[in-house]
Short mmCIF file of C-alpha atoms and ligand atoms in Angstrom, two decimals:
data_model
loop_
_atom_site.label_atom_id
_atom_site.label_comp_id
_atom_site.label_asym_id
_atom_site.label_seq_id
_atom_site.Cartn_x
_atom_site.Cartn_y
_atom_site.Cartn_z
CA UNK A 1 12.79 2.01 28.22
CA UNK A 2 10.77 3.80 25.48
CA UNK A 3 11.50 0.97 23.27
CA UNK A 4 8.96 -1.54 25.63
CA UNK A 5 6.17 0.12 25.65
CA UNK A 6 3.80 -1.64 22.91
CA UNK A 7 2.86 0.33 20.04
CA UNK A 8 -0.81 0.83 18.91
CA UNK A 9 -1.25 -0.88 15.80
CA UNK A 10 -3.62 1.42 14.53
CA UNK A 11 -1.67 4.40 14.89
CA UNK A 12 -1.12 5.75 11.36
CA UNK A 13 2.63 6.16 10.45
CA UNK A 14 2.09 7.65 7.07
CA UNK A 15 -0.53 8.25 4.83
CA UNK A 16 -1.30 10.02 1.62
CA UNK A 17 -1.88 9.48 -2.79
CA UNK A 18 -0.54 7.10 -4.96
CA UNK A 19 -1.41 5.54 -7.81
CA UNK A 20 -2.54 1.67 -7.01
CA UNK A 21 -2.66 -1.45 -9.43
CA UNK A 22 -4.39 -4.52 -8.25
CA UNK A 23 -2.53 -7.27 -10.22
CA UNK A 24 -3.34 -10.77 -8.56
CA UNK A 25 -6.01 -11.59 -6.02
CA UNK A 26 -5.32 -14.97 -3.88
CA UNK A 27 -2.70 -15.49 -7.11
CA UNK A 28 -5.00 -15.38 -9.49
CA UNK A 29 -3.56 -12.73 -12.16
CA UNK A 30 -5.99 -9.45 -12.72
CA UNK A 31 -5.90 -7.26 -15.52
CA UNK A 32 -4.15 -4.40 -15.01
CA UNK A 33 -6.22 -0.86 -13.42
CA UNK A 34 -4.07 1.72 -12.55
CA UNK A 35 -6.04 4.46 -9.92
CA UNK A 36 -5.45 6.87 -7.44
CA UNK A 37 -5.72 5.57 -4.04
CA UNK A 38 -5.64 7.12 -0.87
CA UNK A 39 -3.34 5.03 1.24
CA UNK A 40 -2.98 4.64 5.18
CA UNK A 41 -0.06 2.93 6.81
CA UNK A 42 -0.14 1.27 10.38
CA UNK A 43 2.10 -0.78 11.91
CA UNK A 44 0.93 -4.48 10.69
CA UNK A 45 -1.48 -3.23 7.36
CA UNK A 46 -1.84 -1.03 4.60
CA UNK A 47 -5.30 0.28 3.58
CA UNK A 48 -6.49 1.57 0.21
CA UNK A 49 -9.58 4.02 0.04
CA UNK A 50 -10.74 4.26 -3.18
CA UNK A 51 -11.68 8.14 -2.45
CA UNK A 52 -10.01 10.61 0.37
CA UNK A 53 -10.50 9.25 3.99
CA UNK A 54 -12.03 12.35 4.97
CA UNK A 55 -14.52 11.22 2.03
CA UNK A 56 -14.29 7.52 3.16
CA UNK A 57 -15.46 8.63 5.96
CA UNK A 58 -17.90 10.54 5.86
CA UNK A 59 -19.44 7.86 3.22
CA UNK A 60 -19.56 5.41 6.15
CA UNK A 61 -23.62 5.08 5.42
CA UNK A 62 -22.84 3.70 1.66
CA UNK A 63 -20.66 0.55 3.02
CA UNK A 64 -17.68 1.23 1.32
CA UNK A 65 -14.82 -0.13 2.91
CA UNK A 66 -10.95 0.10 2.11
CA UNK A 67 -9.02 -2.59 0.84
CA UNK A 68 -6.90 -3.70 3.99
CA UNK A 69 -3.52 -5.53 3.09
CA UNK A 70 -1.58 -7.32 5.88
CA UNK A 71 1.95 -6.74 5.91
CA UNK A 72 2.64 -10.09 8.11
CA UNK A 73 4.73 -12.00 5.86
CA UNK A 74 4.56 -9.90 2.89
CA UNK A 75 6.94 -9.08 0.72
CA UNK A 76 7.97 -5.40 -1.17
CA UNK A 77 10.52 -4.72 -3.90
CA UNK A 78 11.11 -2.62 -7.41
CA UNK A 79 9.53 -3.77 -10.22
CA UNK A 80 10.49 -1.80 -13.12
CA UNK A 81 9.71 -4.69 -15.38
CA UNK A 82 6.01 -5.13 -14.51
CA UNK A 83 5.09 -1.31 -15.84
CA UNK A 84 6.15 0.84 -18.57
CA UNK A 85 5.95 3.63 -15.76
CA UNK A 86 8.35 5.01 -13.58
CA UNK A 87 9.18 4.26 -9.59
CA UNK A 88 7.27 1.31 -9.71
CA UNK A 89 7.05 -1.09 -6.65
CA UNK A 90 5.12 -4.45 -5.88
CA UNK A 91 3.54 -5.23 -2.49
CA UNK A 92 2.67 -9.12 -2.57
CA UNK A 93 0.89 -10.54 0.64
CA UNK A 94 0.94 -14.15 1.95
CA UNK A 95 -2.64 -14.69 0.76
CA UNK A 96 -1.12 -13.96 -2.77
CA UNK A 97 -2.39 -10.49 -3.55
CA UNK A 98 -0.51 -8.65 -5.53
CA UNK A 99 0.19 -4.51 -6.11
CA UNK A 100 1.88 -1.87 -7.45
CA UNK A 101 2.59 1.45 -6.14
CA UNK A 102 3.90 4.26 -8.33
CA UNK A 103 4.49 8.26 -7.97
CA UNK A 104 5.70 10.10 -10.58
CA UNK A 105 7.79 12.11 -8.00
CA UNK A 106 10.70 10.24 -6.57
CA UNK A 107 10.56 10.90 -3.24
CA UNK A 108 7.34 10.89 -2.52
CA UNK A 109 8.05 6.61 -3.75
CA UNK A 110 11.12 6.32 -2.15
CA UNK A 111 9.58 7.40 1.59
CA UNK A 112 6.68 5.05 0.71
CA UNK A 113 9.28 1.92 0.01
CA UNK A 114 10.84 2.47 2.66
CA UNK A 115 8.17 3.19 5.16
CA UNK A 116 6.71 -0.03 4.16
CA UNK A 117 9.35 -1.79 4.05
CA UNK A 118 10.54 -1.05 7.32
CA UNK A 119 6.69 -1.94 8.98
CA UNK A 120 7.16 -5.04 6.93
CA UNK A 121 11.14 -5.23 8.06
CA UNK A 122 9.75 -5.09 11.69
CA UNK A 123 6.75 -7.77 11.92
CA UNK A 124 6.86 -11.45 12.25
CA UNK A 125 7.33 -13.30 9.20
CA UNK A 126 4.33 -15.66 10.20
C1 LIG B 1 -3.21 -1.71 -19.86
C2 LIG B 1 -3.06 -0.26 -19.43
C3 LIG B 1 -2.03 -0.14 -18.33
C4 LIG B 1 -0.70 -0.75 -18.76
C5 LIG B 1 -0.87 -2.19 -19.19
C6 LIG B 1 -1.89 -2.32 -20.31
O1 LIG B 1 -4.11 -1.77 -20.93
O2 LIG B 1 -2.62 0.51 -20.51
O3 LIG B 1 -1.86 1.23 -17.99
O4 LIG B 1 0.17 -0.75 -17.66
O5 LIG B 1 0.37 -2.67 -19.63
O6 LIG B 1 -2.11 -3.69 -20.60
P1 LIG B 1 -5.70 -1.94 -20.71
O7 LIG B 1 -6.20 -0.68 -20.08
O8 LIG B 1 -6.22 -2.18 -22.07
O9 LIG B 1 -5.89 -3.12 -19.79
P2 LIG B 1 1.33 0.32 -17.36
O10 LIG B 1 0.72 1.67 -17.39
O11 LIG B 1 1.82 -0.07 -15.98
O12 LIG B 1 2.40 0.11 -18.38
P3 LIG B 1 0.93 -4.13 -19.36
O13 LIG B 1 -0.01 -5.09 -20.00
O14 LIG B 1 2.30 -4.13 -20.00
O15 LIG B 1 1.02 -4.34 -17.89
#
């Protein structure tokens, strides 16, 4: 059945802008730095180029590499209280890094909770 054959991890399920907050690092609280981030999804992380991945990558030479966030473990909900924005969620990882992820346009947020939380949803929890 379809359902047994292994899936790449590195295939890209979704991908695209949001605005990005770094808030804790290994729990250690960060003061708040909202940005636009360009944001790839695969199967078991998340990673966070601080430009366009077609800029990214073509900016291999300079070093810069994305944030990578692993979803093993990690947990994703609303959190209208941390932000005086609007469709804010929190991504916090087993390492303790925490961020938030916000669109202004509500369905562009509400595809990115739930695609998240569904790779999340669909890992082991250690
Ligand atoms: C922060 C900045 C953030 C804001 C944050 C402020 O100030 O204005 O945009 O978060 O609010 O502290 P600064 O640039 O001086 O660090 P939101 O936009 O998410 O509200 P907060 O301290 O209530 O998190």
């Amino acid at each position: 059945p379809v359902s047994q054959i292994p899936q790449n991890p590195n295939m890209v399920e979704k991908e695209g802008y949001l605005q990005k907050a770094k808030i804790a690092d290994g729990g250690k609280k960060l003061r708040k730095n909202w940005s636009t981030s360009w944001i790839v999804l695969s199967s078991r992380k998340i990673e966070f180029y601080k430009e366009s991945k077609q800029q990214a990558l073509s900016n291999v030479k300079t070093g810069h590499k994305p944030e990578s966030v692993d979803l093993c473990g990690a947990h994703i909900e609303w959190a209208k209280e941390k932000s005086s924005r609007k469709n804010v969620f929190q991504i916090t990882t087993v390492s303790g890094n925490e961020f938030l992820l916000q669109s202004d346009i509500d369905f562009i947020i509400l595809d990115w909770f739930h695609a998240i939380k569904n790779a999340i949803d669909r890992l082991p929890k250690d």
